[in-house]
CSV table of N, CA and C in Angstrom, one decimal:
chain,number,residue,atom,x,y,z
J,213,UNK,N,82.0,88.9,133.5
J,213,UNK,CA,82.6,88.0,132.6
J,213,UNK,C,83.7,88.7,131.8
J,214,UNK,N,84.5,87.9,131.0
J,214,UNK,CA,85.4,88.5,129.8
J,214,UNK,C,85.3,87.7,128.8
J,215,UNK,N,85.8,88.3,128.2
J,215,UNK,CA,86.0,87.7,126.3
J,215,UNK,C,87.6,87.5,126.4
J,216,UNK,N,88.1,87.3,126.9
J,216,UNK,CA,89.9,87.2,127.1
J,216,UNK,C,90.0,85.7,127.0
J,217,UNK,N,89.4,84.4,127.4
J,217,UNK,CA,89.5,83.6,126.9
J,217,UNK,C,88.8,82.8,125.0
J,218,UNK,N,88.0,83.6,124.8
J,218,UNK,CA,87.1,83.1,123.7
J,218,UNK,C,86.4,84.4,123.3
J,219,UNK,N,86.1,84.0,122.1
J,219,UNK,CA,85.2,84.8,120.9
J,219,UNK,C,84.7,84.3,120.4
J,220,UNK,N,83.1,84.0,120.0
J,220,UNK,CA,82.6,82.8,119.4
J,220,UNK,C,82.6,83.8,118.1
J,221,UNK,N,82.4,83.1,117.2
J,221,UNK,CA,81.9,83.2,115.6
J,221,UNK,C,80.8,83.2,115.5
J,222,UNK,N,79.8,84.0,114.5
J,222,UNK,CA,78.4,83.6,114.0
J,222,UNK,C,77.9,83.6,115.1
J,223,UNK,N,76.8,82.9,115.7
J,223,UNK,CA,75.7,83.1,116.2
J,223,UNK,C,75.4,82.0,117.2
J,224,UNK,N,75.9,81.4,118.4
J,224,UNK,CA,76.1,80.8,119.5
J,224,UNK,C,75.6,80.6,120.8
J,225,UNK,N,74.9,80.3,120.9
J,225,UNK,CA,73.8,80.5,122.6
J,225,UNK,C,74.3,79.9,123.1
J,226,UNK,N,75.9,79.0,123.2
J,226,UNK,CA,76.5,78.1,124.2
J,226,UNK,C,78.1,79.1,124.6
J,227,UNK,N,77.7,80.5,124.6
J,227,UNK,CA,79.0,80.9,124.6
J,227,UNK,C,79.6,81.4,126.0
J,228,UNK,N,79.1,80.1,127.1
J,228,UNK,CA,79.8,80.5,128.2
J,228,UNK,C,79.8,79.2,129.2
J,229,UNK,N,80.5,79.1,130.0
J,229,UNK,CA,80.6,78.2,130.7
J,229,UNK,C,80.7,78.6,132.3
J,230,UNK,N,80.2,78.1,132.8
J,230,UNK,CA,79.8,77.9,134.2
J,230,UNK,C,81.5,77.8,135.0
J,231,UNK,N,81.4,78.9,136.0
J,231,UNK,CA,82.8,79.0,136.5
J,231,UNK,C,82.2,78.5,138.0
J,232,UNK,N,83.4,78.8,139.0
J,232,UNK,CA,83.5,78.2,140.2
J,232,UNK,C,82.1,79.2,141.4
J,233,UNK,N,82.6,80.7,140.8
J,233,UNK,CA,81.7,81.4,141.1
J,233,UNK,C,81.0,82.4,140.6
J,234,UNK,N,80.7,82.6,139.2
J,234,UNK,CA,79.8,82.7,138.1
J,234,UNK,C,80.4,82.1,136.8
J,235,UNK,N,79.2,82.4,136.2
J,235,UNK,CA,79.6,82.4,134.7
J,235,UNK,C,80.5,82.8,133.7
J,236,UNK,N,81.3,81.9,133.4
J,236,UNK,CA,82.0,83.0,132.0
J,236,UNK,C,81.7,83.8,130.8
J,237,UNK,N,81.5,84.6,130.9
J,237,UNK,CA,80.6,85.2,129.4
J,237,UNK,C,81.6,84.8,128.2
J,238,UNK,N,81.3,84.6,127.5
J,238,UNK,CA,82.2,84.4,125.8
J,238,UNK,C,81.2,84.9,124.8
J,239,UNK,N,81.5,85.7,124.2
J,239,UNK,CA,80.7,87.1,123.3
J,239,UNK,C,80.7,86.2,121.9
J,240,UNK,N,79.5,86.1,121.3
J,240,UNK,CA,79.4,85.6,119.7
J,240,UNK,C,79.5,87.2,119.2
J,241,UNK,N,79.5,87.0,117.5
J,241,UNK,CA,79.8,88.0,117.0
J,241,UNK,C,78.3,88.7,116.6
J,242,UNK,N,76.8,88.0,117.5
J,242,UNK,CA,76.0,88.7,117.3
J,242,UNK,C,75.4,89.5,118.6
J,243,UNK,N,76.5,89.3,119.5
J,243,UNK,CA,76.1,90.3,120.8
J,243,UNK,C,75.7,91.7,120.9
J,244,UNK,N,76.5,92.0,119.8
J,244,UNK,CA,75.9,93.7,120.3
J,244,UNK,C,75.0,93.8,119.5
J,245,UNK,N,74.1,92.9,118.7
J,245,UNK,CA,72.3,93.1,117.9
J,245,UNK,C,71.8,92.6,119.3
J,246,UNK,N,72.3,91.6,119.8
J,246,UNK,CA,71.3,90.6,121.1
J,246,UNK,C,71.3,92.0,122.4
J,247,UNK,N,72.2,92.4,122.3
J,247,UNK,CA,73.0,93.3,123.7
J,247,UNK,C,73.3,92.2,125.1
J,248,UNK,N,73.9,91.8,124.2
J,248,UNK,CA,74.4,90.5,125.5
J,248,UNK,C,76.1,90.2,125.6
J,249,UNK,N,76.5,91.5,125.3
J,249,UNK,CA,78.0,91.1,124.8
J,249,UNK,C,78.8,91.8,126.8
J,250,UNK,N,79.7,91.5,126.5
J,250,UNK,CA,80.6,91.3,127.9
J,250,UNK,C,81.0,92.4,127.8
J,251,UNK,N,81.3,93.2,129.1
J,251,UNK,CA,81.7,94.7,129.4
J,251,UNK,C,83.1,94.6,128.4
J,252,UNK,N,83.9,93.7,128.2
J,252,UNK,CA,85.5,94.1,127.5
J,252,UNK,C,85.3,93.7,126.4
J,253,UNK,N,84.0,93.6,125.6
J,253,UNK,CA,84.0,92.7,124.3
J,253,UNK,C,84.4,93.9,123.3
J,254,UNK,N,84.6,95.2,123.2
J,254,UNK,CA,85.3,95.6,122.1
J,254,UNK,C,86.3,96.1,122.4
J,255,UNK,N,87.2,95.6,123.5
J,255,UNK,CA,88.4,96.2,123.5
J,255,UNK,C,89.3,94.9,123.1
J,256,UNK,N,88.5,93.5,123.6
J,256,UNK,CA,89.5,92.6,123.8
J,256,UNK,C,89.2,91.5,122.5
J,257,UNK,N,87.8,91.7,122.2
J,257,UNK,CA,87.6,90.8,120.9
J,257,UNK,C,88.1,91.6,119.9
J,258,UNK,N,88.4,91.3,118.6
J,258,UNK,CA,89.0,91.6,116.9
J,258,UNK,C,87.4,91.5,116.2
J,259,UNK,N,87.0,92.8,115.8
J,259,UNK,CA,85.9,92.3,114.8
J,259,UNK,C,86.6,92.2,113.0
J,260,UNK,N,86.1,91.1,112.7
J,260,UNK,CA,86.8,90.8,111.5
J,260,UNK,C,86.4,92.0,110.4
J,261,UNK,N,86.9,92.2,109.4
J,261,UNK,CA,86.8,93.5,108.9
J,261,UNK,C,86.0,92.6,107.5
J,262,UNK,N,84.4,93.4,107.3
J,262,UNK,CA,84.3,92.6,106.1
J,262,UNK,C,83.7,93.9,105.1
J,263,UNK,N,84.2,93.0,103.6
J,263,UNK,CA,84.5,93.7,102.5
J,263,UNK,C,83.1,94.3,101.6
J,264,UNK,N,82.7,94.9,101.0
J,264,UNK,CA,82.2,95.2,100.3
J,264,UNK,C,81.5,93.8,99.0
J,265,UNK,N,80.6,93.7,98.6
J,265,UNK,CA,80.3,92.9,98.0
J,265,UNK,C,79.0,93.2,96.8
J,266,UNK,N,78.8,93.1,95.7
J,266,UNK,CA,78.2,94.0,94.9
J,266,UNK,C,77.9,92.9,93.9
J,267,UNK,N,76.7,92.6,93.4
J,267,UNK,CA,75.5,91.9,92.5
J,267,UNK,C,76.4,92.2,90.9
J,268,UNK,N,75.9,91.2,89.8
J,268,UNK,CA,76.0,91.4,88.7
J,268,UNK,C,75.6,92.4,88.3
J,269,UNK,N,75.8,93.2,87.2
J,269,UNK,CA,76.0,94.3,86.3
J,269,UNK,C,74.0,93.7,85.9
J,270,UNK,N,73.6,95.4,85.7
J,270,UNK,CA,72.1,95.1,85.3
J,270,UNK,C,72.4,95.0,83.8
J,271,UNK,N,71.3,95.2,82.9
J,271,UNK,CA,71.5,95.5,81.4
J,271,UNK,C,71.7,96.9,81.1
J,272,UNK,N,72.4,97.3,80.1
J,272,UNK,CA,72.3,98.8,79.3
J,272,UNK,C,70.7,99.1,79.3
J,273,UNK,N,70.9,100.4,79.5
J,273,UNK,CA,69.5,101.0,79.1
J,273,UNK,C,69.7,101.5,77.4
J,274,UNK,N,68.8,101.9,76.9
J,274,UNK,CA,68.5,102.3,75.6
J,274,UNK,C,69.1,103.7,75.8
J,275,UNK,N,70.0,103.9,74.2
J,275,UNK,CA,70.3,105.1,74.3
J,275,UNK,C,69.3,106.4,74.5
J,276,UNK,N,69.5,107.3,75.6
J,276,UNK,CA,69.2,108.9,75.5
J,276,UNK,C,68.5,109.3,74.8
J,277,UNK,N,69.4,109.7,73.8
J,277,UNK,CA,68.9,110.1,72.4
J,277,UNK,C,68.7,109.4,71.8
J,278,UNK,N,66.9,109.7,70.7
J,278,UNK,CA,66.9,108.7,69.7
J,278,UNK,C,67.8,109.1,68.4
J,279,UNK,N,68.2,110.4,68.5
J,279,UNK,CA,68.7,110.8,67.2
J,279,UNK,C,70.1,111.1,67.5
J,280,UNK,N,71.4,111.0,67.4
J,280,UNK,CA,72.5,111.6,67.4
J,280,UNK,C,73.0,110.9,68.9
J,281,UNK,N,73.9,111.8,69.2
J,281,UNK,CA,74.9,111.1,70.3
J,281,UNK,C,74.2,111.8,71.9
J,282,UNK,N,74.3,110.1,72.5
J,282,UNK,CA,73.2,110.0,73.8
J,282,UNK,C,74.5,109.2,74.9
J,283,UNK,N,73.5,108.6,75.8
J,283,UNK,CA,74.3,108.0,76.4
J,283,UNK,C,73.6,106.6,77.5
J,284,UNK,N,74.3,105.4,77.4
J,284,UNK,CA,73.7,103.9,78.1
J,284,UNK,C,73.8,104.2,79.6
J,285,UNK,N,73.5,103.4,80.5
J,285,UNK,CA,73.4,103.3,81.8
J,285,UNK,C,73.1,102.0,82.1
J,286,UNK,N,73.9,102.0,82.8
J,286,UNK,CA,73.6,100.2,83.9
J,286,UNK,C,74.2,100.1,85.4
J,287,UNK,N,73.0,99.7,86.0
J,287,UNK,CA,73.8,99.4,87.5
J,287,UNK,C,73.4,98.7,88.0
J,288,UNK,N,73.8,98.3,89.2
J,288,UNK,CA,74.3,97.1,90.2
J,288,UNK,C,73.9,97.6,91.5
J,289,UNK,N,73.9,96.2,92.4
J,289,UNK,CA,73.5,96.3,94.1
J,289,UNK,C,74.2,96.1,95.0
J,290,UNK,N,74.3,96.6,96.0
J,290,UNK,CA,75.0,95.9,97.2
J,290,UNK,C,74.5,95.3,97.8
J,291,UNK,N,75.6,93.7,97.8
J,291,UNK,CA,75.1,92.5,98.5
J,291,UNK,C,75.3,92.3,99.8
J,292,UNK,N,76.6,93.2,100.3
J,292,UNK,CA,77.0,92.9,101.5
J,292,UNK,C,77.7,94.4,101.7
J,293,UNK,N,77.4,95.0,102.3
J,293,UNK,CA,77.8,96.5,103.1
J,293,UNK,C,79.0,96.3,103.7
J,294,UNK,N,80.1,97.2,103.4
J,294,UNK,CA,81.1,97.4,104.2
J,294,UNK,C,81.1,97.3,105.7
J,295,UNK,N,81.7,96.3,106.8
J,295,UNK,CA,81.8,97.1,107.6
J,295,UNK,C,83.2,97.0,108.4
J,296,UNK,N,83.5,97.6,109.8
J,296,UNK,CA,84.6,97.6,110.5
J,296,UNK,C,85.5,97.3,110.0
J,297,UNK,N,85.4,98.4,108.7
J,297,UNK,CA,86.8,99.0,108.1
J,297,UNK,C,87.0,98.3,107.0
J,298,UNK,N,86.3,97.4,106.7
J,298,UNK,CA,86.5,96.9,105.1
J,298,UNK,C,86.4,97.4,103.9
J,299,UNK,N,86.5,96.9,102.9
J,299,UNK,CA,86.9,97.5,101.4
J,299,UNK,C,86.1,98.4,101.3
J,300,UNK,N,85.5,99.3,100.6
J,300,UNK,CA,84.6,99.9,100.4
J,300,UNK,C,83.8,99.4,99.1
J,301,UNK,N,82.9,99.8,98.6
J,301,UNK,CA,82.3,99.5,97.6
J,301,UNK,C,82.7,99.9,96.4
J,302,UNK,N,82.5,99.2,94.9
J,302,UNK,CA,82.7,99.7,93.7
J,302,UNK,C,82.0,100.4,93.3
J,303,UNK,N,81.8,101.0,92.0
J,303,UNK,CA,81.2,102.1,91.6
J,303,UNK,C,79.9,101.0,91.0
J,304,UNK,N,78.6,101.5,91.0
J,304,UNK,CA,77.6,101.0,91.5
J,304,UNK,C,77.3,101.7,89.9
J,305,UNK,N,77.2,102.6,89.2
J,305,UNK,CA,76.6,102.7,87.8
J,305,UNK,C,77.6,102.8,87.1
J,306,UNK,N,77.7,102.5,85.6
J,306,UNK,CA,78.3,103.0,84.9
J,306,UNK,C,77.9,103.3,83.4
J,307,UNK,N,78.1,104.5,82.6
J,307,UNK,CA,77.7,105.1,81.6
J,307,UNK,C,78.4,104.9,80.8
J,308,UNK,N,77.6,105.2,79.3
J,308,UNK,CA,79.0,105.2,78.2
J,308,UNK,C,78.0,106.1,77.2
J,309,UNK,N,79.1,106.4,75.9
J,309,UNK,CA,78.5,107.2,74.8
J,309,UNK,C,77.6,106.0,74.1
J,310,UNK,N,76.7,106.5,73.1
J,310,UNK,CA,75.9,106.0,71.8
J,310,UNK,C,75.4,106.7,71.3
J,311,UNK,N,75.2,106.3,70.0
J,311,UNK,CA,74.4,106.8,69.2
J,311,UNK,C,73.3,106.6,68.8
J,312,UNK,N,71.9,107.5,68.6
J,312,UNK,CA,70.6,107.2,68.7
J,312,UNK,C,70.4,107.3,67.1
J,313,UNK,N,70.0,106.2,67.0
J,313,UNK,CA,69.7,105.8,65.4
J,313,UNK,C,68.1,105.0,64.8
J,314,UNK,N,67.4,106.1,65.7
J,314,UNK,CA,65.6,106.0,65.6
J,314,UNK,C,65.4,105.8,63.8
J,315,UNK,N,64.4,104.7,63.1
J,315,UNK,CA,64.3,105.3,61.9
J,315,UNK,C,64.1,106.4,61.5
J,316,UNK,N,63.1,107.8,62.4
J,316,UNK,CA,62.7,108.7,61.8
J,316,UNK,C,63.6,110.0,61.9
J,317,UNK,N,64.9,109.3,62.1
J,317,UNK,CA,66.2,110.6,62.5
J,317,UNK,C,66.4,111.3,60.9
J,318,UNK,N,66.3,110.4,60.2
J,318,UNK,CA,66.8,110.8,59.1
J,318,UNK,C,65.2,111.7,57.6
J,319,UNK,N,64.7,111.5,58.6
J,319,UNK,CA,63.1,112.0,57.8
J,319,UNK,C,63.2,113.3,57.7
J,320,UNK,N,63.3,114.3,56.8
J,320,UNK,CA,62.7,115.4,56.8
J,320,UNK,C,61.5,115.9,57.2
J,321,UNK,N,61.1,116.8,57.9
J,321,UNK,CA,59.6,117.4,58.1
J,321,UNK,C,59.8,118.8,57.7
């Protein structure tokens, strides 16, 4: 069979048609998890390039230090993994300064 006439999208069990003297194979884009894809399916199909995709921002953690200068933290997930050459991902934590202002910073002992 070949993928020269068709490339199915998504996930397809009707991706071939009955020729004169076999089958046509027509490759969905889940062939190569099934291993059912057609000897030319990655020279002649385009896999669509997909991007990087990444969850809402978590909450700040509590500063570091309780006393003086510390620092927050928050991070995020990936929702969808780069693949076949798409975006890459963004930065997954990010920090900042603060200052730790515990009541008992200022106590003498």
């Amino acid at each position: 069979g070949s993928c020269r006439h068709r490339c199915c999208p998504g996930r397809n069990n009707a991706c071939w048609v009955p020729g004169a003297r076999r089958a046509h194979c027509y490759c969905d884009a889940y062939c190569q998890r099934t291993g059912d894809c057609c000897q030319d399916y990655r020279s002649v199909c385009r896999r669509a390039a997909v991007g990087c995709a990444v969850g809402p921002w978590g909450p700040w953690s509590g500063c570091s230090s309780p006393c003086g200068v510390g620092s927050r933290a928050r991070s995020r997930q990936v929702t969808v993994p780069p693949r076949h050459g798409g975006e890459p991902c963004p930065d997954l934590k990010q920090r900042r300064g603060c200052l730790g202002e515990h009541p008992t910073c200022g106590a003498a002992k």
